[in-house]
PDB file of C-alpha atoms and ligand atoms in Angstrom:
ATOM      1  CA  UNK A   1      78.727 100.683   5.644  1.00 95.00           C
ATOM      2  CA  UNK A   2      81.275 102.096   3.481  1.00 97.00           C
ATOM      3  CA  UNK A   3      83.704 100.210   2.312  1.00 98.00           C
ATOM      4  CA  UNK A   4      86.909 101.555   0.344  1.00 98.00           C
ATOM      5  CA  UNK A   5      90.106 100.328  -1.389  1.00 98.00           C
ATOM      6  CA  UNK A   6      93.067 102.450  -1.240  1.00 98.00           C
ATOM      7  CA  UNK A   7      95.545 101.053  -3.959  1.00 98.00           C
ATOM      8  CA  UNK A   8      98.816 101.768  -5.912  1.00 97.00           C
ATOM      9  CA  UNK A   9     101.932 101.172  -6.034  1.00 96.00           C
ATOM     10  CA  UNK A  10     104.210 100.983  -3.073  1.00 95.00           C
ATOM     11  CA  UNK A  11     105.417 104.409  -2.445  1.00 94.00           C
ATOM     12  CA  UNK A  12     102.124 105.588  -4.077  1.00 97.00           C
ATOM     13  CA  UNK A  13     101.058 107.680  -0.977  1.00 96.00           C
ATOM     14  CA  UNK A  14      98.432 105.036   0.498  1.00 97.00           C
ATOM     15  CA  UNK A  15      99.482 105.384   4.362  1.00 95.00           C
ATOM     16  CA  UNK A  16     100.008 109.310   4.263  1.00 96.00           C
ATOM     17  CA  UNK A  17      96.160 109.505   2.278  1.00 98.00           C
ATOM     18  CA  UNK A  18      94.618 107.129   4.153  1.00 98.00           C
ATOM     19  CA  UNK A  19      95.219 109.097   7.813  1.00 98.00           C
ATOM     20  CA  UNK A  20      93.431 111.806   6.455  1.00 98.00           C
ATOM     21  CA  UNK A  21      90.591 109.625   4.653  1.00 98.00           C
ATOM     22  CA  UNK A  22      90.306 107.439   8.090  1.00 98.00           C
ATOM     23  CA  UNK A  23      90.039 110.930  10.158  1.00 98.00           C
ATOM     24  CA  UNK A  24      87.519 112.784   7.533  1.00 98.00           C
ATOM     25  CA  UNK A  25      85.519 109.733   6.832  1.00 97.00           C
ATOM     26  CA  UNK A  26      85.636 107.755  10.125  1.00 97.00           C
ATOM     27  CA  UNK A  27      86.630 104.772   8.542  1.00 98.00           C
ATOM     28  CA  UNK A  28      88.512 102.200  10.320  1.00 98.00           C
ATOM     29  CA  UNK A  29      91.994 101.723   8.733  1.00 98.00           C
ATOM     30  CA  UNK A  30      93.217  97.966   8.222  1.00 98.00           C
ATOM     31  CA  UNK A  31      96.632  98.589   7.138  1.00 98.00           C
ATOM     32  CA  UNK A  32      98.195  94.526   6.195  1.00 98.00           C
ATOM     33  CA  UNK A  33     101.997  96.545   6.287  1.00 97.00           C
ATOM     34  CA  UNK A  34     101.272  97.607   9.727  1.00 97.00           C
ATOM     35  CA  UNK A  35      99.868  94.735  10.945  1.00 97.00           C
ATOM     36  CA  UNK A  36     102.345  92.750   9.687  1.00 98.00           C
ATOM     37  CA  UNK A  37     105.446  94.991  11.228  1.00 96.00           C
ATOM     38  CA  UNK A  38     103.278  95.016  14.311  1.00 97.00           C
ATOM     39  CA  UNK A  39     103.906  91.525  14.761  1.00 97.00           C
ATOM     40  CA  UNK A  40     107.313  91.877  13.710  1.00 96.00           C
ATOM     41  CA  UNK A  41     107.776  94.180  16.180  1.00 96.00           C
ATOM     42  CA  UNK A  42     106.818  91.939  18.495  1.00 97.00           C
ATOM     43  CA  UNK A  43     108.355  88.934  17.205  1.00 97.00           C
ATOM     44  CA  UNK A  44     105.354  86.536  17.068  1.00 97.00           C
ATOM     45  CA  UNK A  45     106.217  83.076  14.703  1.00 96.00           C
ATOM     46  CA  UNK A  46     103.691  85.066  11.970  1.00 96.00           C
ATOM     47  CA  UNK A  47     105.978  88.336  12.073  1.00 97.00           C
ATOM     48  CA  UNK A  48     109.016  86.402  12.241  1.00 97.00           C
ATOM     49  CA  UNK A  49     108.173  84.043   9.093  1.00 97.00           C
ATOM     50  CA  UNK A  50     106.643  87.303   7.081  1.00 97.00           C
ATOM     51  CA  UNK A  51     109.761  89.193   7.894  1.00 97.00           C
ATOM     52  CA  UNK A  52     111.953  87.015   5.924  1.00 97.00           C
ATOM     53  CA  UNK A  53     109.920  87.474   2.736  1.00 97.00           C
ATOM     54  CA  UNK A  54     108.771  91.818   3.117  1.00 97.00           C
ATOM     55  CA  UNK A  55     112.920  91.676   3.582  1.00 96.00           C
ATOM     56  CA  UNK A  56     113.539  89.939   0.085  1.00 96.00           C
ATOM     57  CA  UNK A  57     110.823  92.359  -1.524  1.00 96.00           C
ATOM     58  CA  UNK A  58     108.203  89.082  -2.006  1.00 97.00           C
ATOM     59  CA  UNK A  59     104.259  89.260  -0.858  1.00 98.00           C
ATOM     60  CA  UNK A  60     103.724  87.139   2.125  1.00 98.00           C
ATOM     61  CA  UNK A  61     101.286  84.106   1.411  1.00 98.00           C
ATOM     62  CA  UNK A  62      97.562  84.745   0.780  1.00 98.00           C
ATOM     63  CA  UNK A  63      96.208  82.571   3.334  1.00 97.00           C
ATOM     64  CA  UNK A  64      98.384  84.922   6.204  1.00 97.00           C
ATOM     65  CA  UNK A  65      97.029  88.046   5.043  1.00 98.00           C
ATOM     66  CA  UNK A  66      92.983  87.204   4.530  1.00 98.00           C
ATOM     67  CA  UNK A  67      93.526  85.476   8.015  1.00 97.00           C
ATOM     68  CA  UNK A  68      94.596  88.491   9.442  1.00 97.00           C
ATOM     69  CA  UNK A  69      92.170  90.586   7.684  1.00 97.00           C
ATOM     70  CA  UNK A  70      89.138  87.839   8.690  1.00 97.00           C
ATOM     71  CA  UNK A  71      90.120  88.584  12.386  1.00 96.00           C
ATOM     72  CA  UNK A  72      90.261  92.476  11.756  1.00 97.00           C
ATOM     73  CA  UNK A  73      87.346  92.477  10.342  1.00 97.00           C
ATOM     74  CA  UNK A  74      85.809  90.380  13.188  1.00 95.00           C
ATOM     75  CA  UNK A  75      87.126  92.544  15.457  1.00 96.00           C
ATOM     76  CA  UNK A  76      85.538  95.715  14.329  1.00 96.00           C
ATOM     77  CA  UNK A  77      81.884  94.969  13.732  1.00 89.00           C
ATOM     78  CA  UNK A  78      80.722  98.643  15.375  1.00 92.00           C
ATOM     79  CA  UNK A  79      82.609 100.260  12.185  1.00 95.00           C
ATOM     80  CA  UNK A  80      81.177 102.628   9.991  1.00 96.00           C
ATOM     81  CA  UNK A  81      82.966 101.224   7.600  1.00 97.00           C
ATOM     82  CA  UNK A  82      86.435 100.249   6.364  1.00 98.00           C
ATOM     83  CA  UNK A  83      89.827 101.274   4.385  1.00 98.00           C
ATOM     84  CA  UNK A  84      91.546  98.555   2.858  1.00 98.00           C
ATOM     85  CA  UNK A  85      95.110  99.505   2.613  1.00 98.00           C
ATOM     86  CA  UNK A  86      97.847  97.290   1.350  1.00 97.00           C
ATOM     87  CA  UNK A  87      94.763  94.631   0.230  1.00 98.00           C
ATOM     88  CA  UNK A  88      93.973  92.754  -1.501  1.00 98.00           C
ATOM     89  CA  UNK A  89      97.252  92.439  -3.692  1.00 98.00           C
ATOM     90  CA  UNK A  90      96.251  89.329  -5.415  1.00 98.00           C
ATOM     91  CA  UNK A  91      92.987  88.644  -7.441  1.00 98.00           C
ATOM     92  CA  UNK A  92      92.925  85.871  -4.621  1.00 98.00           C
ATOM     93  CA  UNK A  93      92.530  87.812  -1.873  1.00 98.00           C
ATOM     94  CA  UNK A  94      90.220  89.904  -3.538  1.00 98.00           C
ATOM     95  CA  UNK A  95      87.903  87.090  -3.917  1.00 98.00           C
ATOM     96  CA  UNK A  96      88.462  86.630  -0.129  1.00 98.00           C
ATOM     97  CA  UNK A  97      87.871  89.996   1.063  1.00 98.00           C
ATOM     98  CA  UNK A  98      84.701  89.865  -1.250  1.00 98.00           C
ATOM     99  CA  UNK A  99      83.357  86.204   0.522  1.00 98.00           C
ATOM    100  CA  UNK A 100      84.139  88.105   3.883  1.00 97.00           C
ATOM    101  CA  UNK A 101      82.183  91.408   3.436  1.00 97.00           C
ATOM    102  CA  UNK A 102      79.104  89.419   2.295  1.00 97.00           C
ATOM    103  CA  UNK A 103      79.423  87.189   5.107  1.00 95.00           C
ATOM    104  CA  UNK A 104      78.757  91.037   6.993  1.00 94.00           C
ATOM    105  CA  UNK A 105      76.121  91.148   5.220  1.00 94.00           C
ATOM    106  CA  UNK A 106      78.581  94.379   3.117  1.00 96.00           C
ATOM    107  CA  UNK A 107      80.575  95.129  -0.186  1.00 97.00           C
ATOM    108  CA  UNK A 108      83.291  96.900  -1.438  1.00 98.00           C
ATOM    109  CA  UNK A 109      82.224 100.280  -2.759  1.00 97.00           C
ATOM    110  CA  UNK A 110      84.916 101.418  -4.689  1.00 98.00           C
ATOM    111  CA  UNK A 111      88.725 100.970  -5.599  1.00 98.00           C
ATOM    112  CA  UNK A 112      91.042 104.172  -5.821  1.00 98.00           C
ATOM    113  CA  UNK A 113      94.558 103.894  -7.347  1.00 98.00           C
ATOM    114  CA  UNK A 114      97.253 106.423  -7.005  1.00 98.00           C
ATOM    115  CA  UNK A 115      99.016 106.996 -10.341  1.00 98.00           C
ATOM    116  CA  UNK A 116     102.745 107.547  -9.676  1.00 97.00           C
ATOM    117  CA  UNK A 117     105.754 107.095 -12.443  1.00 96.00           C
ATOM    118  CA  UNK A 118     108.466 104.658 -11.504  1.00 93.00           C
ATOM    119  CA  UNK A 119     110.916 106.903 -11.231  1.00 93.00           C
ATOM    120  CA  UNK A 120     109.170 109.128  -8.391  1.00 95.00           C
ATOM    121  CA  UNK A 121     108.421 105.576  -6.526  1.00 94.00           C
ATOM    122  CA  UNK A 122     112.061 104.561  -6.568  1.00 92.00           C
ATOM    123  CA  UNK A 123     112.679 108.321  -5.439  1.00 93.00           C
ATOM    124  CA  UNK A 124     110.159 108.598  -2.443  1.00 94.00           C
ATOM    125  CA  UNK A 125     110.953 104.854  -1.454  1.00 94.00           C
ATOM    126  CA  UNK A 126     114.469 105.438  -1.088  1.00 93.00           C
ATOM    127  CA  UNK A 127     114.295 108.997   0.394  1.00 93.00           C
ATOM    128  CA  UNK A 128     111.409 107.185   3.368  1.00 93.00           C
ATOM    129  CA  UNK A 129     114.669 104.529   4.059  1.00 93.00           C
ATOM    130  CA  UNK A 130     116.093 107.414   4.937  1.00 93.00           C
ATOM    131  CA  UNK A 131     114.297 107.894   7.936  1.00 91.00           C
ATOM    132  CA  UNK A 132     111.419 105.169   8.513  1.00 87.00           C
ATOM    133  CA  UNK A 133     113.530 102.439  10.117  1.00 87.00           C
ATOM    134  CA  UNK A 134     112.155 100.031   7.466  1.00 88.00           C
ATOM    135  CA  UNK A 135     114.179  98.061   6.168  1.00 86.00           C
ATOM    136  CA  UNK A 136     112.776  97.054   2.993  1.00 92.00           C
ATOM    137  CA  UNK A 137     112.942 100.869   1.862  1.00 93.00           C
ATOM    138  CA  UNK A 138     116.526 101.032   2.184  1.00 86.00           C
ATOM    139  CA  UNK A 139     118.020  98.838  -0.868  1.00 90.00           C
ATOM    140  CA  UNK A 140     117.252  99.447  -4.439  1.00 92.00           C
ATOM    141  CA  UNK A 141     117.042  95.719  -5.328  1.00 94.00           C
ATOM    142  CA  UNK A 142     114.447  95.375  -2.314  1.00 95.00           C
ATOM    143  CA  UNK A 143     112.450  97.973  -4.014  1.00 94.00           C
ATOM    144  CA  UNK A 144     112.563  96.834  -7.518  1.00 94.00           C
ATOM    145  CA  UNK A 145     111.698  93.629  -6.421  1.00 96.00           C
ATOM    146  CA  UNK A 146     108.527  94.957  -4.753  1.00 95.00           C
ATOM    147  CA  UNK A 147     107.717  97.115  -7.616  1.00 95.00           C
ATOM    148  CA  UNK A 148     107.953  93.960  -9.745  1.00 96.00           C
ATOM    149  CA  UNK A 149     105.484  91.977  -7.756  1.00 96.00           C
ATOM    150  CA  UNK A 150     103.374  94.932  -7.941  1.00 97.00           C
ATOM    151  CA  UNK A 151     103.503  94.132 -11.877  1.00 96.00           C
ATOM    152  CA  UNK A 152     103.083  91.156 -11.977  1.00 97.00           C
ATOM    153  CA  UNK A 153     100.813  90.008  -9.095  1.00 97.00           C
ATOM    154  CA  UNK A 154      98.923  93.478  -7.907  1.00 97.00           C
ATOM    155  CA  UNK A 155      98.482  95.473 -10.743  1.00 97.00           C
ATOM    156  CA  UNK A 156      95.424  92.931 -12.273  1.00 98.00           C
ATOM    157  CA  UNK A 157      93.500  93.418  -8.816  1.00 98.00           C
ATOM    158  CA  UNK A 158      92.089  96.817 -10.816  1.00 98.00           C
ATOM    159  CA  UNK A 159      90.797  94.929 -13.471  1.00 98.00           C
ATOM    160  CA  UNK A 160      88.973  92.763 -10.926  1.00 98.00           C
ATOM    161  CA  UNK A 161      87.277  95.914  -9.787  1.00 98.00           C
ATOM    162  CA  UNK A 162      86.887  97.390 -13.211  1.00 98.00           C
ATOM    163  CA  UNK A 163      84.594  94.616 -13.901  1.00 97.00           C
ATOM    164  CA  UNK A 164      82.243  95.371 -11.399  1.00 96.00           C
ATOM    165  CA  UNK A 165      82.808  99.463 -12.700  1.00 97.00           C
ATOM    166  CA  UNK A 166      83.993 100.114  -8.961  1.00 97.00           C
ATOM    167  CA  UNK A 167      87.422 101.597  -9.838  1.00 98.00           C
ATOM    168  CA  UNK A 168      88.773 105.026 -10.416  1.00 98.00           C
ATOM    169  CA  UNK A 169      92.396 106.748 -10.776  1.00 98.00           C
ATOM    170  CA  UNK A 170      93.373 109.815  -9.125  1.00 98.00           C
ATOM    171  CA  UNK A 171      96.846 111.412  -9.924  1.00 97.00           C
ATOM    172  CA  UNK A 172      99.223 110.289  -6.841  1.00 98.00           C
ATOM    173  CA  UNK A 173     101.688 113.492  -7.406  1.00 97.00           C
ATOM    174  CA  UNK A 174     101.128 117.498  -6.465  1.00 96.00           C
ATOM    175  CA  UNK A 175     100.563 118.490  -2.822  1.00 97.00           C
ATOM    176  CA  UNK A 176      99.166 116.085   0.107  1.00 98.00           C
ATOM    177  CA  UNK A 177      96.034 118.363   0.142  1.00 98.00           C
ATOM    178  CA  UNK A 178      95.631 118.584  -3.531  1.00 98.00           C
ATOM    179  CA  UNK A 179      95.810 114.200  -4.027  1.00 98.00           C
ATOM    180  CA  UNK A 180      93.299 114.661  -1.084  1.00 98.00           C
ATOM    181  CA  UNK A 181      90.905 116.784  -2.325  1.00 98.00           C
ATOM    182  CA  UNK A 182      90.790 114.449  -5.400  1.00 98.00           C
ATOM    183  CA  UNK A 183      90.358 111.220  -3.587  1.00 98.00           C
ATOM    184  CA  UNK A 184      87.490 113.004  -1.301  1.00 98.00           C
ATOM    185  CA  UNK A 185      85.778 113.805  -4.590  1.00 97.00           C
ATOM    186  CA  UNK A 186      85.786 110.454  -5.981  1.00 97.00           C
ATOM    187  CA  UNK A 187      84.819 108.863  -2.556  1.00 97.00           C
ATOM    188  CA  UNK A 188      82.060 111.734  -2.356  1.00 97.00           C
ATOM    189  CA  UNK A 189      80.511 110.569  -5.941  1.00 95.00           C
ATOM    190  CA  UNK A 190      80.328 107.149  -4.491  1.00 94.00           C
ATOM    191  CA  UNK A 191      79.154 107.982  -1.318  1.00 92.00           C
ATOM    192  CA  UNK A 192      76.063 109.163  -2.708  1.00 88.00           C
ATOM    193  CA  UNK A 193      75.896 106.866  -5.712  1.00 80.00           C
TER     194      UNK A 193
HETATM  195  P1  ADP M 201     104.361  99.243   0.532  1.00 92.68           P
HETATM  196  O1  ADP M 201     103.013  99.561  -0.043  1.00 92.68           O
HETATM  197  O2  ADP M 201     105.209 100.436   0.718  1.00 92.68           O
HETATM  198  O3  ADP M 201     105.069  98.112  -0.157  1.00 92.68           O
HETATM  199  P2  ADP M 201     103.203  97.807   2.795  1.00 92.68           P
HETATM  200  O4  ADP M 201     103.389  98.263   4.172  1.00 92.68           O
HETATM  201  O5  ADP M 201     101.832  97.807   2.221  1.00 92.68           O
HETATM  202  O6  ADP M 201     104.187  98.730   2.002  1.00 92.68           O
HETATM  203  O7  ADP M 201     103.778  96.320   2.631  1.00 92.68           O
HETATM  204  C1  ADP M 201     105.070  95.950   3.035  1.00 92.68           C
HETATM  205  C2  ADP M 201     105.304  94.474   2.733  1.00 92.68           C
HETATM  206  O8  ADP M 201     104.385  93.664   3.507  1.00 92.68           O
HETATM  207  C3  ADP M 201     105.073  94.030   1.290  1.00 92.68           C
HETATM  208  O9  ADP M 201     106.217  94.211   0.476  1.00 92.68           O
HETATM  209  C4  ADP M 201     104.712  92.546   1.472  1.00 92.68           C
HETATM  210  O10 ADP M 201     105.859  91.752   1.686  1.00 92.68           O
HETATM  211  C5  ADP M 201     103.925  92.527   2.768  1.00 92.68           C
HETATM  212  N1  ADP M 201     102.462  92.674   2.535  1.00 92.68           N
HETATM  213  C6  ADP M 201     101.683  93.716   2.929  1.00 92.68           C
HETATM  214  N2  ADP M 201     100.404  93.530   2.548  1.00 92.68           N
HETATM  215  C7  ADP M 201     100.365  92.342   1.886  1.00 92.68           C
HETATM  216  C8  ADP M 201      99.340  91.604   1.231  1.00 92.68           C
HETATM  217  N3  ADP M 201      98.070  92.038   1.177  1.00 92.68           N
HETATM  218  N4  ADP M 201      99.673  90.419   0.652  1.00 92.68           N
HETATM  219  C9  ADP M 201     100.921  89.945   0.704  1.00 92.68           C
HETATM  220  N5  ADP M 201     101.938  90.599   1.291  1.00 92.68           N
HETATM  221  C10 ADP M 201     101.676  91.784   1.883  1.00 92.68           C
END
């Protein structure tokens, strides 16, 4: 198997680069912001209880999120492999995920981060409100708020990684294709490392 991280910032790009990494790659996606809106969408006690916290700009608790990756994972033992997108956010559930892929019998093989300035974040994050329906892209506050547990939760999962000399940056602005090609490269060196 391959396993990969996807990581950055919110707004960093992860959901628009990992279509094209899932498609290219044949990786199967596990997105925890889609599953979670999925069962906000349809209004299960989980979805309903995360809601109130993705609304106020605050993670939703560790033990949700590794339970809902657990079953993904479960779910999908024919996969060639997985993206990780969205998780792990905390060094927690990075020591989850990690318990749970050796369980498989698997690993993580790398980490990519996005690099994106604050200032195009806010920009992109507020221009999606715009038109994505979600409603935790449409207030500034929300969106600092995120960005801030981003610093102060998220942003130390890389140095979990680094440890273990599995991550690597890729500049998150230019052209779709251009971020791309340099994610495809990095995955490309691992892939036959
Ligand atoms: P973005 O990267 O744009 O913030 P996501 O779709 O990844 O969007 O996440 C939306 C919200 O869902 C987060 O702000 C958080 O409340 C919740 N969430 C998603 N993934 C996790 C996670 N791994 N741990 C805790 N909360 C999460």
């Amino acid at each position: 198997m391959f396993n990969l991280i996807l990581f950055g910032p919110p707004g960093s790009g992860k959901g628009t680069q990992s279509e094209k990494i899932i498609e290219k790659y044949g990786l199967k996606h596990l997105s925890t912001g889609d599953i979670l809106r999925s069962e906000i969408a349809r209004q299960t006690p989980l979805g309903m209880e995360a809601k109130k916290l993705m609304d106020k700009g605050q993670l939703v608790p560790d033990e949700v999120v590794i339970g809902m990756i657990s079953s993904s994972i479960e779910a999908n033992t024919q996969a060639r492999g997985f993206l990780f997108d969205g998780f792990p956010r905390t060094v927690a559930q990075a020591e989850a995920l990690d318990k749970l892929l050796k369980l498989k019998g698997t690993q993580i093989n790398a980490m990519i981060s996005l690099l994106v300035t604050e200032e195009e974040l806010m920009k992109r994050l507020l221009n999606r409100g715009l038109t994505s329906g979600r409603s935790d892209d449409s207030n500034e506050e929300v969106i600092k708020n995120r960005i801030a547990e981003y610093k102060s939760k998220t942003a130390v999962v890389a140095d979990y990684y680094k440890k273990f000399d599995k991550f690597f940056e890729v500049k998150g602005e230019g052209s779709i294709d251009e971020i791309f090609n340099a994610i495809c490269k990095e995955i490309e060196k691992e892939m036959d490392a």
